[in-house]
XYZ file of C-alpha atoms in Angstrom:
705
model
C -42.268 42.664 17.738
C -42.423 39.184 16.476
C -46.073 38.075 15.555
C -48.015 35.331 17.462
C -47.405 33.056 14.401
C -43.776 33.736 14.280
C -43.327 32.892 18.168
C -45.461 29.674 17.851
C -43.235 28.588 14.619
C -40.217 29.016 16.804
C -41.558 27.032 19.568
C -42.620 24.368 17.276
C -38.977 24.296 16.034
C -37.687 23.740 19.443
C -40.048 21.043 19.888
C -39.075 19.227 16.816
C -35.362 19.420 17.584
C -33.677 16.079 18.788
C -33.978 14.966 22.346
C -31.072 16.802 24.353
C -28.889 14.301 26.360
C -26.992 15.276 29.632
C -23.103 15.363 29.231
C -21.359 12.508 28.716
C -19.684 12.268 32.127
C -23.048 12.529 33.591
C -24.665 9.452 31.444
C -21.840 7.317 32.969
C -22.578 8.650 36.533
C -26.413 7.738 36.097
C -25.499 4.247 34.777
C -23.344 3.535 37.486
C -25.464 4.872 40.034
C -28.119 2.509 38.752
C -25.640 -0.513 38.866
C -25.991 -1.278 35.359
C -22.911 -2.240 33.165
C -22.101 -1.053 29.901
C -22.609 -4.539 28.404
C -26.166 -4.613 29.940
C -27.126 -1.130 28.650
C -25.722 -2.036 25.370
C -27.913 -5.323 25.206
C -30.978 -3.141 26.226
C -30.490 -0.879 23.573
C -29.486 -3.416 20.692
C -25.952 -1.721 20.425
C -22.550 -2.784 21.242
C -20.329 -2.071 24.370
C -17.948 0.011 22.506
C -20.843 2.053 21.326
C -22.070 2.744 24.706
C -18.419 3.678 25.981
C -18.233 6.172 22.906
C -21.482 7.861 24.237
C -19.927 8.181 27.643
C -16.798 9.550 26.719
C -18.131 11.941 23.753
C -16.611 10.470 20.940
C -20.107 9.652 19.443
C -23.808 10.358 19.807
C -26.711 7.985 19.415
C -29.110 8.294 16.600
C -32.788 7.417 16.377
C -34.461 5.316 17.337
C -31.771 4.591 20.259
C -31.425 8.435 20.928
C -35.069 8.836 22.238
C -34.965 5.525 24.142
C -31.704 6.391 25.660
C -32.994 9.854 26.775
C -36.048 8.192 28.240
C -33.873 5.779 30.385
C -31.385 8.544 31.472
C -34.317 10.890 32.543
C -35.739 8.062 34.680
C -32.239 7.480 36.170
C -31.895 11.209 36.949
C -35.212 11.280 38.861
C -33.993 8.436 41.117
C -30.454 9.345 41.224
C -30.139 13.047 41.440
C -26.816 14.390 41.690
C -26.661 15.901 45.063
C -23.954 18.435 45.867
C -22.078 17.163 42.552
C -20.063 19.866 40.951
C -21.251 21.210 37.874
C -20.032 19.295 34.927
C -19.054 21.248 31.790
C -20.865 19.443 28.915
C -18.103 17.664 26.817
C -18.479 18.634 23.108
C -20.257 15.815 21.245
C -18.385 14.941 18.100
C -20.448 16.387 15.337
C -20.004 14.227 12.121
C -22.636 16.077 10.253
C -20.682 19.321 10.135
C -19.819 20.222 6.726
C -16.158 19.802 5.869
C -14.515 23.173 5.468
C -12.383 23.960 2.238
C -8.547 23.622 2.744
C -6.493 26.498 1.560
C -4.296 25.832 -1.339
C -1.205 26.663 0.809
C -1.975 23.741 3.262
C 0.523 21.499 4.324
C -0.059 18.338 6.362
C 0.912 18.966 9.718
C 3.752 17.014 11.441
C 2.685 13.943 13.469
C 2.763 14.282 17.437
C 2.640 11.811 20.078
C -0.871 11.423 21.652
C -1.215 12.677 25.355
C -3.364 9.710 26.031
C -3.431 6.032 24.644
C -5.887 5.616 22.314
C -8.970 3.439 22.924
C -8.916 0.062 21.373
C -11.243 -2.902 21.026
C -8.775 -5.395 19.943
C -7.517 -7.935 22.734
C -3.888 -7.873 23.116
C -2.044 -10.462 21.470
C -0.561 -13.578 23.576
C 2.964 -12.813 24.078
C 5.374 -15.461 22.544
C 7.268 -17.653 25.032
C 10.066 -15.907 26.845
C 12.652 -18.261 25.542
C 11.815 -17.241 21.944
C 12.173 -13.456 22.788
C 15.381 -11.571 22.040
C 17.351 -9.913 24.553
C 15.782 -7.123 26.426
C 16.224 -3.916 24.748
C 15.059 -0.342 25.719
C 11.620 0.111 24.538
C 11.347 1.190 20.873
C 10.132 4.596 20.144
C 6.510 4.112 18.554
C 5.479 5.764 15.351
C 3.963 9.086 16.103
C 0.307 9.088 15.863
C -1.305 11.104 12.761
C -2.803 14.494 13.625
C -6.780 14.251 13.446
C -8.032 16.490 10.815
C -11.030 18.394 12.320
C -12.975 17.775 9.014
C -12.461 14.099 9.586
C -12.776 13.507 13.295
C -13.558 9.809 12.925
C -10.644 8.844 10.757
C -10.542 7.574 7.028
C -12.547 4.541 7.126
C -15.100 2.168 9.120
C -16.091 -1.437 8.855
C -19.794 -1.827 8.967
C -21.523 -4.893 10.563
C -25.146 -6.257 10.253
C -26.322 -4.266 13.385
C -25.530 -1.076 12.126
C -22.248 -0.484 14.008
C -19.369 1.329 11.833
C -16.065 0.272 13.577
C -13.469 3.004 12.757
C -9.923 3.529 13.881
C -8.775 3.797 17.430
C -11.599 1.754 18.679
C -14.484 4.512 17.376
C -17.615 2.714 16.820
C -20.363 4.797 14.936
C -24.244 4.057 14.753
C -25.074 3.741 10.992
C -28.957 3.910 10.532
C -28.743 2.974 6.526
C -30.806 0.377 5.334
C -30.124 0.791 1.682
C -26.757 1.604 -0.269
C -28.067 5.198 -1.088
C -28.734 5.827 2.564
C -25.415 4.567 3.476
C -23.684 6.872 0.778
C -25.498 9.999 2.463
C -24.841 9.073 5.833
C -21.066 8.539 5.313
C -20.935 12.072 3.395
C -23.095 13.959 5.696
C -22.966 12.548 9.244
C -20.036 9.960 9.451
C -17.120 12.430 9.717
C -15.025 9.927 7.799
C -12.229 10.842 5.190
C -8.631 11.606 5.054
C -6.720 14.832 4.382
C -4.756 15.099 0.959
C -1.071 14.074 1.072
C 0.127 16.723 -0.877
C -0.701 20.448 -1.304
C -2.018 20.220 -4.832
C -3.637 16.782 -4.173
C -7.253 15.674 -3.285
C -8.495 14.442 0.046
C -8.953 10.682 0.318
C -12.720 9.697 -0.023
C -14.277 7.799 2.883
C -14.214 3.912 2.880
C -17.030 1.722 3.980
C -15.877 -1.852 4.451
C -19.059 -4.167 4.403
C -19.140 -7.349 6.161
C -21.427 -10.178 4.765
C -24.246 -9.375 7.082
C -24.074 -5.746 6.292
C -23.948 -6.539 2.645
C -26.976 -8.605 2.757
C -29.026 -6.204 4.850
C -28.075 -3.525 2.231
C -29.661 -5.545 -0.473
C -26.348 -6.951 -1.980
C -25.856 -10.683 -2.632
C -23.531 -12.741 -0.213
C -21.400 -13.878 -3.234
C -20.679 -12.279 -6.623
C -22.023 -14.519 -9.345
C -20.125 -12.588 -12.082
C -16.444 -13.942 -11.254
C -15.287 -12.883 -14.615
C -16.356 -9.283 -14.698
C -16.523 -9.130 -10.790
C -19.419 -6.578 -10.987
C -23.214 -6.678 -10.294
C -25.367 -6.785 -13.351
C -26.608 -3.138 -14.516
C -30.210 -4.314 -14.004
C -29.686 -5.410 -10.298
C -32.097 -3.622 -7.863
C -29.235 -1.859 -6.126
C -27.551 -0.538 -9.361
C -30.901 0.788 -10.243
C -31.355 2.066 -6.837
C -28.235 3.999 -6.923
C -28.617 5.506 -10.358
C -32.162 6.633 -9.496
C -30.783 8.742 -6.785
C -28.750 10.550 -9.164
C -25.562 8.931 -7.908
C -22.851 7.501 -10.362
C -20.762 4.669 -10.476
C -17.327 4.295 -12.202
C -16.772 2.294 -15.559
C -15.803 -0.527 -13.293
C -19.304 -0.943 -12.043
C -20.529 -2.205 -8.573
C -17.901 -4.585 -7.975
C -15.777 -5.582 -4.890
C -14.464 -2.066 -4.747
C -17.265 0.067 -5.772
C -17.240 3.881 -6.168
C -20.242 5.964 -6.001
C -19.959 9.338 -6.667
C -21.500 12.860 -7.799
C -20.154 15.740 -9.502
C -18.032 17.625 -6.934
C -19.289 20.995 -5.576
C -16.673 23.522 -5.589
C -13.793 21.774 -3.483
C -16.236 19.429 -1.734
C -15.976 15.956 -3.312
C -19.041 13.701 -3.196
C -17.645 10.102 -3.473
C -17.621 7.025 -1.058
C -15.619 3.930 -1.743
C -17.085 0.587 -0.770
C -14.890 -2.533 0.042
C -17.351 -5.731 0.202
C -15.606 -8.369 2.128
C -17.505 -11.352 1.031
C -16.643 -10.305 -2.499
C -12.993 -11.018 -1.910
C -12.339 -7.045 -1.679
C -9.314 -8.054 0.677
C -7.024 -10.628 -1.321
C -5.551 -12.924 1.310
C -2.176 -12.814 -0.212
C -1.774 -9.049 0.463
C -4.000 -9.169 3.753
C -3.189 -12.491 5.321
C -5.700 -13.319 8.019
C -7.802 -10.244 7.108
C -11.094 -11.966 6.901
C -14.481 -12.410 8.664
C -13.745 -15.804 9.705
C -10.341 -14.748 11.367
C -10.921 -11.304 12.463
C -13.976 -9.343 14.107
C -14.944 -6.006 12.413
C -13.080 -3.866 15.099
C -9.798 -6.003 14.596
C -10.259 -5.468 10.503
C -10.886 -1.707 10.980
C -7.516 -1.618 12.902
C -5.525 -3.269 10.224
C -7.016 -1.069 7.453
C -6.964 1.877 9.343
C -3.200 1.508 10.364
C -2.493 1.090 6.687
C -4.631 4.090 5.760
C -2.849 6.491 8.307
C 0.645 5.125 7.281
C 0.245 4.757 3.474
C -3.057 5.757 1.884
C -6.784 4.831 2.437
C -7.158 1.697 0.469
C -8.481 2.204 -2.997
C -8.703 -1.200 -4.289
C -6.095 -3.975 -4.325
C -2.674 -3.240 -2.784
C -1.413 -2.831 -6.308
C -3.890 -0.199 -7.128
C -3.258 1.552 -3.927
C 0.423 1.636 -4.587
C -0.399 3.411 -8.019
C -2.680 5.869 -6.423
C -0.044 6.768 -3.834
C 2.281 7.827 -6.567
C -0.283 10.282 -7.843
C -1.396 11.437 -4.480
C 2.319 12.406 -3.586
C 3.103 13.698 -7.134
C -0.267 15.350 -8.368
C -0.177 16.042 -12.064
C -1.461 19.531 -11.753
C -1.162 22.702 -9.785
C -2.883 26.213 -9.979
C -0.822 28.621 -12.544
C -1.588 31.999 -13.304
C -3.087 32.604 -16.982
C -0.649 35.380 -18.209
C -3.263 36.667 -20.800
C -6.349 36.710 -18.400
C -4.740 36.828 -15.065
C -7.201 33.655 -13.933
C -5.735 30.691 -11.978
C -5.907 27.909 -13.970
C -4.807 23.922 -13.934
C -1.156 23.692 -15.176
C 1.469 20.951 -15.264
C 3.070 20.226 -11.640
C 6.724 19.771 -12.409
C 8.129 16.459 -11.452
C 5.054 14.578 -12.034
C 3.827 12.433 -15.125
C 1.092 14.967 -15.846
C -2.524 14.369 -17.014
C -2.020 12.511 -20.298
C -0.188 9.287 -20.819
C 3.231 9.609 -22.235
C 4.041 7.056 -25.154
C 7.042 4.758 -24.528
C 9.921 4.230 -26.916
C 9.441 1.339 -29.222
C 11.875 -0.962 -27.179
C 10.339 0.219 -23.889
C 6.943 -1.357 -25.064
C 5.979 -4.950 -26.163
C 4.830 -6.642 -29.476
C 1.230 -5.822 -28.735
C 1.530 -2.012 -28.226
C 0.178 0.022 -30.917
C 3.352 1.955 -31.212
C 5.194 -1.457 -32.090
C 2.341 -2.525 -34.179
C 2.000 0.823 -36.352
C 5.573 1.305 -36.766
C 6.538 -2.307 -37.560
C 9.239 -2.184 -35.183
C 11.481 -5.110 -35.136
C 14.436 -3.986 -33.120
C 13.990 -5.821 -29.928
C 12.818 -4.914 -26.309
C 14.135 -3.821 -22.944
C 14.281 -6.786 -20.960
C 14.875 -5.954 -17.322
C 13.269 -8.258 -15.081
C 14.264 -9.889 -11.578
C 16.755 -12.582 -11.384
C 15.770 -16.258 -12.049
C 19.117 -17.715 -12.094
C 20.456 -21.253 -10.753
C 24.205 -22.113 -11.073
C 25.033 -24.897 -13.465
C 25.377 -28.016 -11.259
C 28.753 -28.925 -13.085
C 30.299 -25.734 -11.579
C 29.406 -26.708 -7.900
C 32.664 -27.842 -6.213
C 32.968 -31.113 -4.071
C 33.942 -28.760 -1.097
C 30.579 -26.765 -1.585
C 28.570 -29.876 -2.157
C 29.855 -31.351 1.158
C 29.020 -28.294 3.103
C 25.921 -29.107 5.760
C 23.577 -26.118 5.048
C 22.165 -24.095 2.057
C 21.226 -20.842 3.675
C 18.663 -18.327 1.801
C 19.159 -14.608 2.316
C 16.206 -12.146 1.512
C 16.612 -8.461 0.695
C 13.898 -6.309 2.331
C 11.877 -4.617 0.104
C 14.373 -4.560 -2.647
C 12.208 -2.594 -5.259
C 11.551 0.090 -2.713
C 14.900 0.247 -1.863
C 15.951 0.675 -5.455
C 13.265 3.409 -6.002
C 15.079 5.574 -3.420
C 16.685 8.757 -5.300
C 15.959 7.346 -8.753
C 16.062 9.776 -11.654
C 13.473 8.601 -14.333
C 12.259 10.221 -17.551
C 9.148 12.109 -17.466
C 8.902 13.514 -21.119
C 8.315 11.873 -24.502
C 11.354 9.865 -25.679
C 13.761 11.132 -28.289
C 15.803 8.799 -30.591
C 19.541 9.187 -30.939
C 22.245 7.210 -32.898
C 25.376 6.399 -31.724
C 25.339 8.940 -28.742
C 27.797 9.101 -25.907
C 26.857 7.165 -22.834
C 25.925 9.107 -19.657
C 25.382 7.036 -16.588
C 23.264 9.592 -14.869
C 20.754 10.013 -18.016
C 17.821 7.886 -17.645
C 16.762 6.060 -20.986
C 16.963 3.056 -23.119
C 20.225 2.031 -24.894
C 21.216 -0.379 -27.433
C 24.653 -1.836 -26.843
C 26.659 -4.961 -26.801
C 27.510 -6.550 -23.461
C 27.984 -9.893 -24.761
C 32.048 -9.597 -24.568
C 32.016 -8.982 -20.725
C 33.346 -11.747 -18.706
C 31.639 -12.658 -15.423
C 32.612 -15.402 -13.248
C 30.451 -18.331 -14.235
C 29.757 -19.168 -10.537
C 27.833 -15.706 -10.542
C 24.894 -14.859 -12.718
C 25.191 -12.176 -15.431
C 24.312 -8.707 -14.083
C 22.928 -7.880 -17.614
C 20.148 -10.664 -18.021
C 17.366 -11.797 -16.019
C 18.249 -15.420 -16.565
C 21.772 -14.997 -15.623
C 22.887 -16.096 -18.624
C 25.662 -14.151 -20.942
C 24.109 -11.971 -23.496
C 24.089 -12.695 -27.137
C 24.892 -9.445 -29.286
C 23.564 -6.027 -29.003
C 20.307 -5.609 -26.930
C 18.370 -2.817 -25.094
C 19.349 -1.859 -21.501
C 18.257 0.502 -18.976
C 20.803 3.038 -17.731
C 21.767 1.292 -14.518
C 22.658 -2.094 -16.400
C 24.898 -0.142 -18.828
C 26.299 1.876 -16.062
C 27.273 -1.267 -14.001
C 29.165 -2.498 -17.202
C 31.119 0.656 -17.023
C 31.567 0.183 -13.108
C 33.190 -3.235 -13.772
C 35.799 -1.484 -15.960
C 34.531 -2.209 -19.588
C 34.022 0.303 -22.391
C 30.514 0.512 -23.802
C 29.680 1.822 -27.180
C 26.301 2.883 -27.748
C 24.670 2.124 -31.048
C 21.081 3.860 -30.538
C 19.163 5.200 -27.422
C 16.013 6.544 -26.532
C 16.057 9.481 -23.930
C 13.907 11.791 -22.335
C 14.799 15.480 -21.722
C 12.587 16.074 -18.640
C 13.613 13.981 -15.732
C 13.055 13.820 -11.978
C 13.107 11.606 -8.805
C 9.217 10.687 -9.444
C 9.350 8.085 -6.701
C 11.151 9.774 -4.107
C 7.976 10.782 -1.765
C 6.681 7.498 -2.552
C 9.790 5.837 -1.216
C 9.920 7.920 1.675
C 6.350 7.214 2.736
C 6.577 3.546 2.315
C 9.803 3.143 3.879
C 8.567 4.939 6.830
C 5.407 2.640 6.935
C 7.514 -0.290 6.702
C 10.217 0.573 9.625
C 7.420 1.796 11.694
C 5.128 -1.482 11.213
C 8.360 -3.811 11.764
C 9.017 -1.732 14.871
C 5.324 -2.553 16.216
C 6.301 -5.995 15.730
C 9.341 -5.656 17.913
C 11.876 -5.616 15.018
C 13.677 -2.092 15.512
C 17.077 -0.669 13.894
C 18.607 -0.602 17.323
C 18.739 -4.261 17.659
C 22.139 -6.087 17.398
C 22.281 -8.727 14.474
C 21.696 -11.659 16.835
C 18.680 -9.816 18.468
C 17.505 -9.097 14.927
C 17.486 -12.644 13.757
C 15.608 -13.698 17.127
C 12.981 -11.083 16.512
C 12.398 -12.122 13.072
C 11.617 -15.464 14.028
C 8.733 -14.606 16.092
C 7.466 -11.079 14.661
C 4.478 -12.512 12.734
C 3.331 -14.021 16.027
C 3.580 -10.920 18.042
C 0.586 -9.281 16.597
C -1.106 -10.950 13.626
C -3.003 -7.465 12.729
C 0.383 -5.540 12.287
C 1.950 -8.601 10.683
C -1.023 -8.194 8.294
C -0.318 -4.653 7.673
C 3.439 -5.248 6.980
C 2.299 -7.704 4.325
C 0.032 -5.276 2.864
C 2.775 -2.640 2.728
C 4.993 -4.966 0.803
C 2.005 -5.886 -1.763
C 1.997 -2.216 -2.375
C 5.552 -1.806 -3.172
C 5.483 -4.858 -5.511
C 2.148 -4.177 -6.979
C 2.508 -0.684 -7.487
C 5.938 -1.195 -9.580
C 4.257 -3.945 -11.496
C 1.094 -1.639 -12.327
C 3.740 0.738 -14.257
C 3.449 -1.889 -16.981
C 0.279 -3.620 -16.832
C -0.385 -5.326 -19.735
C -3.645 -5.968 -21.979
C -6.006 -8.802 -20.334
C -8.888 -10.569 -21.810
C -9.070 -13.377 -24.402
C -10.820 -10.951 -27.019
C -7.662 -8.517 -27.046
C -5.860 -8.059 -30.587
C -2.332 -6.806 -31.014
C -2.341 -3.307 -31.789
C -5.520 -2.296 -29.920
C -5.269 0.074 -26.981
C -6.098 -1.258 -23.606
C -7.289 0.677 -20.348
C -4.071 0.514 -18.455
C -2.021 1.869 -21.188
C -4.264 5.181 -21.183
C -3.412 6.081 -17.602
C -0.680 8.684 -16.984
C 1.181 6.309 -14.638
C 1.507 3.590 -17.410
C 5.300 3.976 -17.571
C 7.179 0.914 -18.211
C 10.654 2.861 -18.584
C 10.228 3.665 -14.793
C 9.438 0.053 -13.938
C 12.576 -0.909 -15.888
C 14.634 1.650 -14.035
C 13.509 0.129 -10.591
C 14.150 -3.367 -11.495
C 17.306 -2.720 -13.276
C 18.888 -0.939 -10.349
C 17.523 -3.674 -7.963
C 19.134 -6.395 -9.999
C 22.459 -4.604 -10.176
C 22.387 -4.112 -6.217
C 22.104 -7.709 -5.927
C 24.978 -8.504 -8.245
C 27.055 -6.071 -6.859
C 26.739 -7.543 -3.003
C 27.333 -11.153 -4.776
C 30.513 -9.942 -6.214
C 31.469 -8.274 -2.947
C 30.634 -11.358 -1.135
C 32.776 -13.292 -3.469
C 35.689 -10.894 -2.923
C 35.272 -10.843 0.956
C 34.468 -14.414 1.846
C 35.154 -16.726 -1.278
C 31.284 -17.717 -1.258
C 29.579 -18.148 -4.577
C 25.626 -18.244 -4.624
C 23.593 -21.557 -5.659
C 20.819 -19.719 -6.962
C 18.863 -16.220 -6.859
C 15.150 -15.784 -7.200
C 14.491 -11.993 -7.574
C 15.625 -10.566 -4.192
C 16.400 -14.165 -2.441
C 19.994 -15.595 -2.653
C 20.891 -19.110 -1.479
C 24.607 -19.713 -0.443
C 26.216 -23.115 0.512
C 27.497 -22.691 4.243
C 29.097 -24.321 7.125
C 26.463 -22.717 9.475
C 22.862 -22.212 9.699
C 23.448 -18.784 10.921
C 24.176 -15.745 8.700
C 26.191 -14.614 11.682
C 28.906 -17.236 10.910
C 29.496 -16.518 7.293
C 28.729 -12.833 6.534
C 31.552 -10.506 6.462
C 32.421 -8.477 9.708
C 35.058 -6.277 10.436
C 37.517 -6.811 13.679
C 35.371 -4.243 15.419
C 32.111 -6.508 14.817
C 30.608 -4.265 12.432
C 29.413 -5.459 9.045
C 31.724 -4.583 6.118
C 29.937 -2.194 3.802
C 29.193 -3.769 0.069
C 28.224 -7.174 1.023
C 25.019 -8.498 2.398
C 24.294 -6.921 5.694
C 21.247 -7.945 8.372
C 18.819 -5.260 9.412
C 15.119 -4.293 9.427
C 15.343 -1.329 6.708
C 14.678 -1.719 3.009
C 17.652 -2.972 1.219
C 19.196 -4.950 4.134
C 18.983 -8.596 4.416
C 16.813 -11.056 6.525
C 17.356 -14.814 6.816
C 14.757 -16.473 4.447
C 15.192 -20.159 5.161
C 17.794 -22.860 5.821
C 17.868 -26.464 4.331
C 20.242 -29.319 4.155
C 22.924 -28.904 1.238
C 21.835 -32.351 -0.107
C 18.392 -30.986 -0.527
C 19.639 -27.945 -2.588
C 21.855 -30.147 -4.836
C 18.980 -32.729 -5.354
C 16.773 -29.462 -6.771
C 19.539 -28.361 -8.680
C 20.039 -31.678 -10.659
C 16.280 -31.776 -11.351
C 16.593 -28.275 -12.855
C 14.713 -26.325 -9.989
C 15.568 -23.176 -8.291
C 16.575 -23.600 -4.580
C 15.772 -19.943 -3.934
C 12.199 -20.514 -4.783
C 11.731 -23.402 -2.181
C 14.403 -22.339 0.911
C 11.341 -20.974 2.848
C 9.335 -23.088 5.194
C 9.761 -26.705 4.984
C 11.277 -26.452 1.586
C 8.413 -27.599 -0.400
C 6.751 -24.222 -0.574
C 7.005 -22.537 -3.834
C 8.042 -18.700 -3.239
C 7.879 -16.260 -6.046
C 8.942 -12.801 -4.923
C 9.286 -10.973 -8.418
C 7.768 -7.586 -7.514
C 4.770 -7.875 -9.597
């Protein structure tokens, strides 16, 4: 039998528990019986209307001090408005963000996405539809991207945007109450109560840490300055009270310190990670070039949460700028290690995951580096470098014919996500380079080859496919495999003088390409640009797609930035005025520092571009005026690409040339200007492709970095 002390202890424990609330449906009934709106109740409890909605549909539960006040109000209403004869209501299970996450078995595979049974709640006001005259012809409704399956360990999604009133806005209209008044309290609330996070993208990978985005009001409330004084180092001083507070609570900061993208962590306990990512909006965490319009001045916290939430669900939870996220996505989809059994002990240990770049950086071959790299400085290398870069070429004005100059229009065509398209099924080297003298050329072996391509004749009205400038190469030079293979494709023999090749190869970027392509196509579909549109409808839809939904337009821009920035990060060079040639720099110590992979992507993209221009010349007799990366400008009789792109008698585009469409690798209209405008720029030595967009005066540089 229990003792009297034990019974009293048990009773005291019950008394000390949090007040119990009626089921969510009953809460709504009582409020409606009292004739009070959700907005009025939110005002009384110093909360938001969306928070009250969440309480009444069981998505979230109130926390102190609102919990006791809400309970008192509901008890008063229950006494005045009893549920006479009302059927018994089964209490809806309240979301329990404090539940400890369960470890995921090693065999876990992300489940396939399914369509939601009901439309998710969203606090974002529907955008104003463009005028009917601007719409393309009516089409059957496009199939929307499937909603991601909710991981029970992360019921509230990958991230939340925190305002100054303690409301944390998440995906699908979720609003959580965050009682934190310090950064330490915020971190602990996020890990223990928020229910935020995202499952890993690969069975051998790691779950994404929860992201909390701080508005200016939230940052100030938590003790952070409204602006970051250190614009060079982009971090708080080590003696700042918040930094000292974090360290005193036994939390740690990464080497980057407390900056716009701060990571606060403790050593993981078993499988459970203890890390929270912060993005601080007033410190310019979201670059408007990658996230256009995603600012506190232009979007409410709920709208920002929608933009970042869609990106997180389709790409990855942001971990910094889009370039950083692009690089992190590569690792998340190709984890460097996997469990392997130690033959001697029989224990499971971490071993190399085939197809990945591993855990240690792979050194470049001397021609794949640059003059400042330690490999070059220590070896005294003077043999030249691979120069695989995007096109920046303008045709010599003297090669412009009178017939071309008299045409009325200059039309720019832009390749959709050209670098993403070239990363598909791209075999790259994964191990250390080996040097070979006068080897045979193998077009399917990735590597760097020293060969003389200066003898190859190319029509001067086209850029050379072998140099970024489009000029004819002078003597032997280093090229990536795709460039040399294209010379062979054009019918020329290639005699290799030297080569650096890698024995271990693989399509490292394949899963990265597939995920980003799906994200790109799905987001364009959300903007009304679908794969089933005719070319006429595609052009009309592209005219208005950015106005259809500014939030999704921002997601699309971020996806593009992820592609370009991720490829650029593969060859990040040293920064800082104090750097000395031959010194190591932080970026080159990453396993993902792989300039030869970047070379392969850009080489393939440039070759693809030249192949289409060559086929256009063969099929239509048209030659470009200029090329800038993935934008090409043609002199034309019409302002519409429909009037000069090659189509078969059936009306279908002829394969091999430029073709309109929404998927990566297809083309869209970049801009139209008078031909006299283009000639004037060419005479001044400017590239028309750089300015073809907009009013003709905007500098557009899309070089993939």
